[in-house]
Coordinates of C-alpha atoms in Angstrom, one line a residue:
Chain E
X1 CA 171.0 104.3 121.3
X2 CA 168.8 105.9 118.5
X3 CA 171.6 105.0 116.1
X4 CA 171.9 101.3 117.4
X5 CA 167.9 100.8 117.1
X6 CA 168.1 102.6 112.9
X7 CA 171.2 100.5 112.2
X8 CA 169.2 97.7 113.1
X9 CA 167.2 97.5 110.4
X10 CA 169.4 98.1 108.3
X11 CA 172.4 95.3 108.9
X12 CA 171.1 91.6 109.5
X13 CA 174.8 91.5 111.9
X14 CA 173.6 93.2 114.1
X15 CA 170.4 91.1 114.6
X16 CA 172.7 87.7 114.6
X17 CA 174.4 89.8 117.8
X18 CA 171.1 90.2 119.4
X19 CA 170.2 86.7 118.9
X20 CA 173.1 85.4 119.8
X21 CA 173.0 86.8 123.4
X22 CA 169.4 86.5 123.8
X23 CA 170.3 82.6 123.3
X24 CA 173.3 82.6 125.7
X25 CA 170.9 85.1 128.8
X26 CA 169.2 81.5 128.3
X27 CA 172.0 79.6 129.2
X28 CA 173.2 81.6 132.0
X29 CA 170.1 82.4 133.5
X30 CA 169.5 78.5 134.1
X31 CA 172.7 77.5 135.4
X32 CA 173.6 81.0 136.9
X33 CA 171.6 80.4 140.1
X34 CA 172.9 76.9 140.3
X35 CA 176.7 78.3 140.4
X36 CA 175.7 81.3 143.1
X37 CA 173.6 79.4 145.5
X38 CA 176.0 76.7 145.3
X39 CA 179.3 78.9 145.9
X40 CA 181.0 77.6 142.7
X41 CA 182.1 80.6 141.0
X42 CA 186.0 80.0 141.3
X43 CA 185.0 76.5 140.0
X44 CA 183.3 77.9 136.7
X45 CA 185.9 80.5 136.4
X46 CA 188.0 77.5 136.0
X47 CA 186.4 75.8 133.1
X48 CA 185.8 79.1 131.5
X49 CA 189.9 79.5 131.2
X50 CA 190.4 76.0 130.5
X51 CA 188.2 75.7 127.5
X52 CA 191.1 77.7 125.7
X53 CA 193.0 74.8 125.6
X54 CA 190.6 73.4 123.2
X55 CA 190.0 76.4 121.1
X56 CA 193.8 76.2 120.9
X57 CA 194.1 73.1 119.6
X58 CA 191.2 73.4 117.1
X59 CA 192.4 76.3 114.9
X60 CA 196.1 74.2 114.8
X61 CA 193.8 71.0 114.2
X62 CA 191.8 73.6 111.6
X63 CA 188.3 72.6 113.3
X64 CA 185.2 74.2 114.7
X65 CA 186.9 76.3 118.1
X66 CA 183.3 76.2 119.6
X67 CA 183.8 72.2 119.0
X68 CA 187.1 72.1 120.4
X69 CA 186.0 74.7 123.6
X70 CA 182.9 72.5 124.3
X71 CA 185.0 69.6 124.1
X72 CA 187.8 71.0 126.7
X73 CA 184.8 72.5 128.9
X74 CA 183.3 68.9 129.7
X75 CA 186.5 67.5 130.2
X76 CA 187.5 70.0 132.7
X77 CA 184.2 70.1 134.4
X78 CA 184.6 66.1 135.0
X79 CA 188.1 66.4 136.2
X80 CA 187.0 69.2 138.7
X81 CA 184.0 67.1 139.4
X82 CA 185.9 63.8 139.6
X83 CA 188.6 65.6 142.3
X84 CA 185.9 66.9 144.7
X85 CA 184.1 63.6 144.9
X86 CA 186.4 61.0 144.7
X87 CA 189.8 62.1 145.5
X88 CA 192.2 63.5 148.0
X89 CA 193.7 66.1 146.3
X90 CA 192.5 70.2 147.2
X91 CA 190.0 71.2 145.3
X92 CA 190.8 74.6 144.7
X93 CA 194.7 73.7 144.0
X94 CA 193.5 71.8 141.0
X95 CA 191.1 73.9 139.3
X96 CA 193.9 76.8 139.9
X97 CA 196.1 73.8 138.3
X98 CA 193.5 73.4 134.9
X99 CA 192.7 77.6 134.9
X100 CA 196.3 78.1 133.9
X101 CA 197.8 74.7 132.3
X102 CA 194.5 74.9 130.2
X103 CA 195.2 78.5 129.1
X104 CA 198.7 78.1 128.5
X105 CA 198.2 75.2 126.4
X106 CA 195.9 77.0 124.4
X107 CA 198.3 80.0 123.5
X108 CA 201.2 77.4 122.8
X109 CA 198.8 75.8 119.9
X110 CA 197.4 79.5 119.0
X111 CA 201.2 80.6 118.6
X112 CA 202.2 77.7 116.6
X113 CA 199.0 78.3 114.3
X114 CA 200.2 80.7 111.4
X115 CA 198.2 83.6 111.0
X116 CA 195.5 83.2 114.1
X117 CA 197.3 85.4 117.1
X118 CA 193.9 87.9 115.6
X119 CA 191.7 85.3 117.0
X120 CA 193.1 85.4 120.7
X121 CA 192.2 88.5 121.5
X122 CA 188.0 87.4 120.5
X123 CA 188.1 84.0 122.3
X124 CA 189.7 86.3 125.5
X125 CA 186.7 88.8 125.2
X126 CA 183.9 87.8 122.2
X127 CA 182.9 89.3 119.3
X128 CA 179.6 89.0 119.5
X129 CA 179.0 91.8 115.6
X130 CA 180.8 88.2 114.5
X131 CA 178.5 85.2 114.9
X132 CA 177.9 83.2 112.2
X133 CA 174.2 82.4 111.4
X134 CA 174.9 78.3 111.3
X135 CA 176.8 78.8 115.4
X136 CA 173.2 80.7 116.7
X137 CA 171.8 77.4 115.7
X138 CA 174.5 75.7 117.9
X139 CA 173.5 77.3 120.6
X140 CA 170.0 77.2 120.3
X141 CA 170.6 73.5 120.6
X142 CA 173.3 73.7 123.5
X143 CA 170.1 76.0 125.3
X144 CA 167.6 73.3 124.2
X145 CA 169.5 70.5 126.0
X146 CA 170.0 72.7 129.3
X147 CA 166.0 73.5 129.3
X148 CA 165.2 70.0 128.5
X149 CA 167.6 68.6 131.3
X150 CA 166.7 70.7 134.0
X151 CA 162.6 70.4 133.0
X152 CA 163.4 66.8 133.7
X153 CA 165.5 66.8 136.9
X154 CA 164.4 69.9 138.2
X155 CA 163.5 68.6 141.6
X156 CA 166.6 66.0 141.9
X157 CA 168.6 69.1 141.0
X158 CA 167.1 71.6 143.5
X159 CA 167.8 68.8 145.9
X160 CA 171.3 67.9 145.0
X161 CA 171.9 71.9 145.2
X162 CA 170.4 72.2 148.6
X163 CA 171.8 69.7 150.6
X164 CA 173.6 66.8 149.3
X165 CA 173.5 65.0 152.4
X166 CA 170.4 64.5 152.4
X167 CA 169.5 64.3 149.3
X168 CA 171.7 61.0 148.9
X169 CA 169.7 59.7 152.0
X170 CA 166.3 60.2 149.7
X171 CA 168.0 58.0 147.3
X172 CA 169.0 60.8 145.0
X173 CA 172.0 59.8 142.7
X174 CA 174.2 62.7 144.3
X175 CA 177.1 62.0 142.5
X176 CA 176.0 61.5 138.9
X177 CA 174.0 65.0 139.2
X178 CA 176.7 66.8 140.2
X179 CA 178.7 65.4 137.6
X180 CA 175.5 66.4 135.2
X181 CA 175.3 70.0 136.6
X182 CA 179.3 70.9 136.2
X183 CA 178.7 69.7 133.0
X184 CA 175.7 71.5 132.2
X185 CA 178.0 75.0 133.6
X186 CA 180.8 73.9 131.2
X187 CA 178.2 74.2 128.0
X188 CA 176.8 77.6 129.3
X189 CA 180.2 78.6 129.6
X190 CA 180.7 77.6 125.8
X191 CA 177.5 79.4 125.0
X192 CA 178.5 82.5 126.3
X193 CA 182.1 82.4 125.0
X194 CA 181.5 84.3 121.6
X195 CA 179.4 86.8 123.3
X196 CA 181.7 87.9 126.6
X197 CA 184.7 85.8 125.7
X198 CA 186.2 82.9 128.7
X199 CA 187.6 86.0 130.7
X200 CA 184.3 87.7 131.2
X201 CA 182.2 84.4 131.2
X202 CA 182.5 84.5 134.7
X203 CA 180.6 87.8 135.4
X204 CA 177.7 87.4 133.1
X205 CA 177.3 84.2 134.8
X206 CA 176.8 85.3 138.0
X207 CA 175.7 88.7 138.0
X208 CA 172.1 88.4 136.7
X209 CA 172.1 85.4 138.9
X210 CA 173.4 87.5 141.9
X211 CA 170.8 90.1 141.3
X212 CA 167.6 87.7 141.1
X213 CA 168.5 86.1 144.1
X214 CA 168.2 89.2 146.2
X215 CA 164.6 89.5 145.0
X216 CA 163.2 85.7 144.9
X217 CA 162.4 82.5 147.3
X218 CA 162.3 80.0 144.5
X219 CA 165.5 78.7 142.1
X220 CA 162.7 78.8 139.5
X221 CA 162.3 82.2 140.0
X222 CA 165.9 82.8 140.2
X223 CA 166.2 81.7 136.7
X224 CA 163.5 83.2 135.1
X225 CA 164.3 86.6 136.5
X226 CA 168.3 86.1 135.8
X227 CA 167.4 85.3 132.2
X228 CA 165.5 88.5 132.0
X229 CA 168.2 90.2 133.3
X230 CA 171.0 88.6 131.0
X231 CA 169.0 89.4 128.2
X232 CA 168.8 92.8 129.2
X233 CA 172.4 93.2 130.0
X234 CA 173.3 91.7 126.4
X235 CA 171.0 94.0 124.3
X236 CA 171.8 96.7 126.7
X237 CA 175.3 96.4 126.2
X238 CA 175.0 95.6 122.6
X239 CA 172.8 99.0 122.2
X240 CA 175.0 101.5 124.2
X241 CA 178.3 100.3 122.3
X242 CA 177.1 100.6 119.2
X243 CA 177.5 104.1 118.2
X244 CA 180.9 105.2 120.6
X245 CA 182.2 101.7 119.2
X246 CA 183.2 100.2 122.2
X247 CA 184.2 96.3 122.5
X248 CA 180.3 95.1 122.8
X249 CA 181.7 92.0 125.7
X250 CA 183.3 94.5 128.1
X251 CA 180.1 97.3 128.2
X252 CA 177.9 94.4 129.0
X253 CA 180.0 93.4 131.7
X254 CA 180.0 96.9 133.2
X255 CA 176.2 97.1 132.8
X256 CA 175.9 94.1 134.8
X257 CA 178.3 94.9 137.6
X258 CA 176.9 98.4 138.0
X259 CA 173.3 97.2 138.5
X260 CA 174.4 94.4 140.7
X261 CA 176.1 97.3 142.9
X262 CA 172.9 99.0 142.4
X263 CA 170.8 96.0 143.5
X264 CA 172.9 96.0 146.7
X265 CA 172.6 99.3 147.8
X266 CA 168.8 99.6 146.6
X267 CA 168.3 96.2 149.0
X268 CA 170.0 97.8 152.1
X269 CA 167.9 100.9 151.7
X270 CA 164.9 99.0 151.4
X271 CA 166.1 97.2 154.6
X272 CA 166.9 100.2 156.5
X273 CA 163.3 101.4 155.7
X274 CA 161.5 98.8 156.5
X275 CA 163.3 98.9 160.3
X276 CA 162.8 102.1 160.5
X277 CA 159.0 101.8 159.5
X278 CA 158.0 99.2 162.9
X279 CA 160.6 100.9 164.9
X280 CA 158.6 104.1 164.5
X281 CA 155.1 101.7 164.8
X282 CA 156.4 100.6 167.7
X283 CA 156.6 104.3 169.1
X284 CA 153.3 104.7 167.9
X285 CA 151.9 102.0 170.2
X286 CA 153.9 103.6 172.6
X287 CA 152.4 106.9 172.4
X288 CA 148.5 105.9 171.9
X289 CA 147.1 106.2 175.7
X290 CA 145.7 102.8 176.7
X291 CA 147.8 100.7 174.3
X292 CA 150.6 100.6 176.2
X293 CA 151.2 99.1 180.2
X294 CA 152.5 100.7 182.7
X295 CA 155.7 99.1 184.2
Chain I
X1 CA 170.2 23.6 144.5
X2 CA 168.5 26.9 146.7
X3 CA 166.2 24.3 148.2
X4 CA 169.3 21.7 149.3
X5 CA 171.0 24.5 150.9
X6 CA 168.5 26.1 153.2
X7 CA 167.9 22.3 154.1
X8 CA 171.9 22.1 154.8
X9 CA 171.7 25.4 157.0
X10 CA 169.0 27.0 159.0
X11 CA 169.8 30.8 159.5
X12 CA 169.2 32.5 162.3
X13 CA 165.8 34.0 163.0
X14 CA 166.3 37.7 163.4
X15 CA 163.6 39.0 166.2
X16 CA 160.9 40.2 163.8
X17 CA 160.7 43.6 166.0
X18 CA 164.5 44.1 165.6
X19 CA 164.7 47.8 163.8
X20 CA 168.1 48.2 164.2
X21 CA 170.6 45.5 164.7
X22 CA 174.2 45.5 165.3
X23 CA 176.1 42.5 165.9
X24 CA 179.9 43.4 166.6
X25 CA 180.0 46.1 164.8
X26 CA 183.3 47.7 164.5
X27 CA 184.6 50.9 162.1
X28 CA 187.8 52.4 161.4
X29 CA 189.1 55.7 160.0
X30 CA 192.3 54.3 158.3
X31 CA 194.4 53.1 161.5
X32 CA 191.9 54.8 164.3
X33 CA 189.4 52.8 165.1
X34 CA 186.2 54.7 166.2
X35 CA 183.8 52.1 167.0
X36 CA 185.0 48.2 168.8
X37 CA 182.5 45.6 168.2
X38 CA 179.1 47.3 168.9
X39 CA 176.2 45.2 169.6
X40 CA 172.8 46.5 170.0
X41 CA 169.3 45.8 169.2
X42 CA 166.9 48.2 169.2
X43 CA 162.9 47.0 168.8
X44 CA 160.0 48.5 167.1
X45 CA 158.3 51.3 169.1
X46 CA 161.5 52.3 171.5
X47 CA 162.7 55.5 172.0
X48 CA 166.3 55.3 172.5
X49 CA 168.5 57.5 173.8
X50 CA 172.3 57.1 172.1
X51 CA 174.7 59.4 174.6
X52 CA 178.4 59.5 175.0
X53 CA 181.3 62.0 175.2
X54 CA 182.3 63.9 172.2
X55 CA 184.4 62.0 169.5
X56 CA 182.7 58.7 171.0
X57 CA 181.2 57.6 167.8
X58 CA 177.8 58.2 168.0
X59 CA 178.1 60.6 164.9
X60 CA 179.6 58.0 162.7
X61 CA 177.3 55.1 164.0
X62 CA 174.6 56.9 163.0
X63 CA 176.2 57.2 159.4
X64 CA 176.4 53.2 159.2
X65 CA 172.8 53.0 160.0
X66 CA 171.8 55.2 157.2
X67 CA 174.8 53.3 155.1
X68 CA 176.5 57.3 154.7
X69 CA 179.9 54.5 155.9
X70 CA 180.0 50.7 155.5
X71 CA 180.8 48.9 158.9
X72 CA 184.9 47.6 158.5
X73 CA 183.9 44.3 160.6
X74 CA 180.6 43.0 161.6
X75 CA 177.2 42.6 161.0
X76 CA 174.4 45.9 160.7
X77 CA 170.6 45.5 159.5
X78 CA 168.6 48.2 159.4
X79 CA 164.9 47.4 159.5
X80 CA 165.5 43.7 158.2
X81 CA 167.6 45.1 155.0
X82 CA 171.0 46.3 154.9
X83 CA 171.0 50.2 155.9
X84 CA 171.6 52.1 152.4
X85 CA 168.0 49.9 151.0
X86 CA 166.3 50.7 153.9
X87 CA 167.3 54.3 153.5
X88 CA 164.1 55.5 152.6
X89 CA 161.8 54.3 155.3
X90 CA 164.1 56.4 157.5
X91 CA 163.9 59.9 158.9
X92 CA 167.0 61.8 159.8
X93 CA 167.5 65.0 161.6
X94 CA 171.0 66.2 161.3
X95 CA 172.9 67.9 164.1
X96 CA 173.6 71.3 161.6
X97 CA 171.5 72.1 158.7
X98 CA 173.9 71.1 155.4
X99 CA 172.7 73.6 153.3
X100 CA 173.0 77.7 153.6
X101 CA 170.9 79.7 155.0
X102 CA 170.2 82.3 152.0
X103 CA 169.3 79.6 149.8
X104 CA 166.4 81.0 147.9
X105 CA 163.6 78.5 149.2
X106 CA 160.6 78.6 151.3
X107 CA 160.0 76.1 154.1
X108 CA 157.5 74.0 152.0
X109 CA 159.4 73.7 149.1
X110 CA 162.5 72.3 151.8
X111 CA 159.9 70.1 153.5
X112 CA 158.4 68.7 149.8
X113 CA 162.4 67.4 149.6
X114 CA 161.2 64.8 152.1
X115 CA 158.9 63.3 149.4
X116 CA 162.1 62.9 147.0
X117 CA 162.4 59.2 146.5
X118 CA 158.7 57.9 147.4
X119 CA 157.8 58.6 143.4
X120 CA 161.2 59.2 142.2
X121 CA 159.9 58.9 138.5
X122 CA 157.5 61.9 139.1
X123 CA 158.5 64.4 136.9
X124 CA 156.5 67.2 139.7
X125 CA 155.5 66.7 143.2
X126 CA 151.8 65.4 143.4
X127 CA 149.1 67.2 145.5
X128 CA 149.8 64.0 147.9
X129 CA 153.3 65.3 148.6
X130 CA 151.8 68.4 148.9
X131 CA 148.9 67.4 151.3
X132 CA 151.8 65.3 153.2
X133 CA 154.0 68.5 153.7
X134 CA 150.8 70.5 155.2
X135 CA 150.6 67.2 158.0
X136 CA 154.0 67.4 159.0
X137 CA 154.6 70.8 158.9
X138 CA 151.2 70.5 161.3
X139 CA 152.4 68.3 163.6
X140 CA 155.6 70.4 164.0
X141 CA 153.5 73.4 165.1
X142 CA 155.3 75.1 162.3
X143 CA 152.6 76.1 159.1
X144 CA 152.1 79.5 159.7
X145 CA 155.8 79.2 158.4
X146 CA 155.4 77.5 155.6
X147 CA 155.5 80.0 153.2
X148 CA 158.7 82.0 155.1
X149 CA 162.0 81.8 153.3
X150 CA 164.6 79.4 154.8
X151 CA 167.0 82.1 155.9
X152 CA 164.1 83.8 158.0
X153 CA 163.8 81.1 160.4
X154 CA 164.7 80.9 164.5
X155 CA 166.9 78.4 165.5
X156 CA 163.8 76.3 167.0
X157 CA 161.5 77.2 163.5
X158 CA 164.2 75.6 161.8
X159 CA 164.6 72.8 164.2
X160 CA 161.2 71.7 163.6
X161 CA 161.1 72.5 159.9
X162 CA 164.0 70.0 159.9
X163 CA 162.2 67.6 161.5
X164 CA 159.4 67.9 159.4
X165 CA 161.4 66.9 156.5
X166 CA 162.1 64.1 158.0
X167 CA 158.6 62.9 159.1
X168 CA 157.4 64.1 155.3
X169 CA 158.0 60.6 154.3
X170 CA 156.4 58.6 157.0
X171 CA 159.4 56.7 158.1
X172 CA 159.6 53.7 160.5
X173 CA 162.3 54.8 161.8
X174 CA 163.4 58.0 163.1
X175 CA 167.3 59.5 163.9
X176 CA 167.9 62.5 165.0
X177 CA 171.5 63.7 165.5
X178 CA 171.8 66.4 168.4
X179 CA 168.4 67.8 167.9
X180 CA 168.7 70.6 170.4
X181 CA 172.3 71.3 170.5
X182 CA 171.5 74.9 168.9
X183 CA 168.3 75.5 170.6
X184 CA 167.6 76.8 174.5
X185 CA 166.3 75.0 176.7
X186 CA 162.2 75.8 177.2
X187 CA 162.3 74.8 172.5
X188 CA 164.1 71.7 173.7
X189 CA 161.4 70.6 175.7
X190 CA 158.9 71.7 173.4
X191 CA 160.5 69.0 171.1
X192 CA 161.2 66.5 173.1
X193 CA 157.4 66.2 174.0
X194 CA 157.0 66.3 170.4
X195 CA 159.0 63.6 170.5
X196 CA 157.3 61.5 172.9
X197 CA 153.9 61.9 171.1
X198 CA 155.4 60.8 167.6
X199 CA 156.9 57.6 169.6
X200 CA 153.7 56.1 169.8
X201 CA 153.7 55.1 165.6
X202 CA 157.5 55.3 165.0
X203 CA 160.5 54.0 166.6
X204 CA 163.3 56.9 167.6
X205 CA 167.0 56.9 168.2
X206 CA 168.1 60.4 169.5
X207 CA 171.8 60.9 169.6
X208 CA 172.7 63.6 172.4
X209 CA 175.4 64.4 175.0
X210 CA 173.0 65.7 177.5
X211 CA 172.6 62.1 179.5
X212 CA 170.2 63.7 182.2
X213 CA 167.9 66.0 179.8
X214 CA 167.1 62.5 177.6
X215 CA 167.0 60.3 180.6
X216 CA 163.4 62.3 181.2
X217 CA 161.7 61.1 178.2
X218 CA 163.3 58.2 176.5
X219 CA 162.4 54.2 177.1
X220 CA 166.2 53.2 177.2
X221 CA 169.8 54.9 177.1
X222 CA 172.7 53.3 175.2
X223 CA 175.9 54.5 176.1
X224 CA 178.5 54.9 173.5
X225 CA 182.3 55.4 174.1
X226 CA 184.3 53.7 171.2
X227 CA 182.2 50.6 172.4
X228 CA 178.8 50.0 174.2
X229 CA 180.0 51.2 177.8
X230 CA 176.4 50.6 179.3
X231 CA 173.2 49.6 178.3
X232 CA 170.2 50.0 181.0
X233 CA 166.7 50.9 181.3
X234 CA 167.7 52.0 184.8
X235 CA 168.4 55.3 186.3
X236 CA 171.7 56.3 185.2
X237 CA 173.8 56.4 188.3
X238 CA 177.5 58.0 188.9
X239 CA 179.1 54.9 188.3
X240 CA 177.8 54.6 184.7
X241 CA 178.7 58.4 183.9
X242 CA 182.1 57.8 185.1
X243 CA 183.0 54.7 182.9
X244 CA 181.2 56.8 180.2
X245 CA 183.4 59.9 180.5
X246 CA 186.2 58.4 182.7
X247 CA 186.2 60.8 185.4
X248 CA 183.7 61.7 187.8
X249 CA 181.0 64.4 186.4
X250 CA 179.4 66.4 189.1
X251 CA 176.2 67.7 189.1
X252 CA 174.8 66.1 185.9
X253 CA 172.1 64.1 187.1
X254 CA 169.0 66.2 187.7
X255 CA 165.4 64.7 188.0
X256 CA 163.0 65.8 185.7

């Protein structure tokens, strides 16, 4: 750790790889909560793989690969959308369908590419030591428009995440939001993609979100706590595999899973106290003379 | 040209009072037909009572009045407009909660939801939605509550928090789909005299399967069995049950 924090002040890399997953906790810890209280995990696992597609065909079209993933990640996102509202098909069949057509069509265009297989390996798992400068502005923007949408729609979205039914009986436009909120997951997903990579997307989307939501009664709360968490997950991850040199995408993930592991057992504890504590008020009453009537 | 025609063809005149009216209103689930011309009129200030066996249609008659399904022949206006623009002078009370139970929110932010719609270009809820949530929530017994999170609830706390979610808005109009199918019975009564006191400023249609329990507090019983079986603000009698359920149920009808 004391090696990470004097290394930091001397290589400006290493401050673009804090940066760059400070910006993407900001991404996940907004949509996070949306894809755990709304049980969509498999869904945004989905997109995450299917965004490969696009990277694919961007280094074999020699443009941007964040371009080409954000492009394939709100395409999927609609498709997946479009299915569950408007069609018969199974849901889960066809994002299973997009998870692996969209990753094999990405490794087709990688393989004809000369000279990328390298990249493979850091769109499967990030490299966060190698973010260029002008893509943390990218995603400063991707996090702007996520803030800016759900500042605007925050109580339509709550809503449409709650209960849909009803919502669309308040005269919410159900449809159109849940379009808007798939495709609001698909640019997190895209934000987090050089940090994590698509495999582990999935974890540092959830996770943080998982966590918060054992603690909190609001989704605003959710977020801001799940943000906090991100952050610290990314820096901490970025920190501890620093000087053993360990992949800085996979020690994050780790560091997230064990505290959401953590969380749980720290919350059953908790639980199992608190019972304990009026079960034995309860014996209490039971003991003080007077207190208690006789049968 | 708009004068010439109403000249050419007088319409109708709907009974101002009508709140709900059906005229031979049928619906169909691709080949199965679930509803066979259904006419019924229901006034301002009734309480009405919708019963009938399971798979009946009261369910999905309740979704064309709050335009959830379009009617596949007939005629259906909901407080003088068709059902999904009158949507938002209405109140519903669904049979099962639609969301889960561990979402993270407390039972006034799920009341405020209510308000959604009233000022829809309201970037925040106002201290008027606010004010409006402490009202309902008051008149469903339920604000020492409000600040509980919505997983922490009874099933007759959440009962009433439903309902007022539904009153939040000061509808005209309210439906309530099996309100006390998950409840027992002394919460059931509870809410039905709830109920009968809200009656006085709105009118109510109350779905349930529980013919005798109703018959106690509402001003009218429609019977619903693919079509309107019966239609009576008399007692309900054997006959009635019989041509409701097709055979003979015993022991159903107990005064109250």
């Amino acid at each position: 750790m004391a090696e990470f924090f004097g290394a930091l002040t001397q290589h400006s890399f290493l401050w673009q790889a804090l940066i760059a997953g400070l910006l993407a906790s900001v991404g996940c810890g907004l949509m996070g909560p949306f894809v755990v209280v709304k049980r969509i995990t498999f869904l945004a696992g989905g997109i995450a793989h299917s965004v490969l597609a696009g990277m694919g065909m961007a280094v074999y079209f020699a443009f941007n690969p964040l371009l080409g993933a954000l492009i394939a990640a709100i395409v999927a996102a609609l498709l997946i959308g479009w299915v569950r509202l408007y069609s018969e098909a199974r849901e889960d069949t066809t994002i299973g369908a997009l998870w692996a057509i969209g990753m094999a069509v990405g490794i087709l265009f990688i393989a004809e590419t000369p000279g990328y297989a390298s990249d493979l390996m850091s769109f499967l798992f990030g490299n966060i030591l190698l973010v260029p400068a002008r893509e943390l502005l990218f995603m400063a923007l991707l996090d702007a428009v996520l803030l800016l949408s759900l500042t605007l729609f925050y109580r339509q979205f709550v809503a449409v995440a709650f209960d849909e039914e009803f919502a669309r009986l308040r005269g919410v436009p159900v449809s159109t939001l849940y379009l808007a909120l798939l495709v609001m997951v698909a640019i997190t997903v895209v934000l987090m993609i050089q940090v994590v990579g698509l495999i582990l997307v999935i974890a540092l989307l959830t996770l943080p979100a998982a966590i918060a939501g054992l603690w909190t009664s609001s989704l605003a709360m959710m977020m801001v706590l799940a943000t906090l968490l991100g952050m610290l997950f990314t820096s901490g991850g970025l920190a501890l595999s620093y000087a053993p040199d360990w992949p800085a995408g996979p020690t994050m993930i780790v560091l997230a899973g064990s505290t959401y592991f953590l969380a749980l057992v720290a919350q059953r504890l908790w639980q199992m106290w608190q019972r304990h504590m009026s079960l034995a008020a309860q014996q209490n009453d039971h003991l003080r003379p007077g207190t208690h009537e006789p049968d | 040209m708009v004068s010439a025609m109403s000249n050419l063809e007088i319409p109708p005149l709907p009974s101002p009072d009508a709140v709900i009216r059906a005229e031979a209103v049928s619906f169909s689930y691709d080949t199965l037909r679930v509803l066979d011309t259904v006419t019924l009129e229901v006034l301002r200030g009734e309480f009405l009572g919708l019963v009938g066996p399971n798979a009946g249609g009261k369910s999905t008659f309740l979704k064309l009045i709050l335009g959830l399904l379009d009617p596949t022949a007939g005629r259906l206006q909901v407080l003088g407009q068709p059902p999904k623009q009158a949507r938002h002078r209405i109140g519903y009370v669904p049979q099962h909660p639609a969301f889960a139970r561990d979402f993270p929110i407390t039972v006034a932010d799920a009341v405020l939801m209510g308000r959604l719609g009233t000022r829809s270009l309201m970037l925040r809820y106002s201290p008027a939605d606010r004010a409006a949530v402490q009202k309902a929530l008051h008149e469903v017994e339920a604000e020492d509550i409000a600040r509980r999170p919505i997983g922490k609830l009874s099933g007759g706390q959440l009962q009433r928090v439903l309902l007022a979610r539904a009153l939040v808005s000061e509808p005209e109009l309210l439906i309530l789909d099996e309100p006390t199918a998950n409840i027992d019975h002394r919460i059931e009564g509870e809410i039905f005299e709830l109920l009968a006191e809200l009656n006085a400023r709105m009118t109510i249609l109350v779905v349930s399967h529980d013919i005798a329990f109703i018959s106690g507090y509402v001003s009218r019983v429609a019977c619903l069995n693919r079509t309107l079986v019966c239609h009576t603000t008399d007692r309900i009698d054997g006959t009635v049950i019989t041509e409701l359920y097709g055979e003979r149920v015993r022991g159903i009808l107990h005064d109250h």
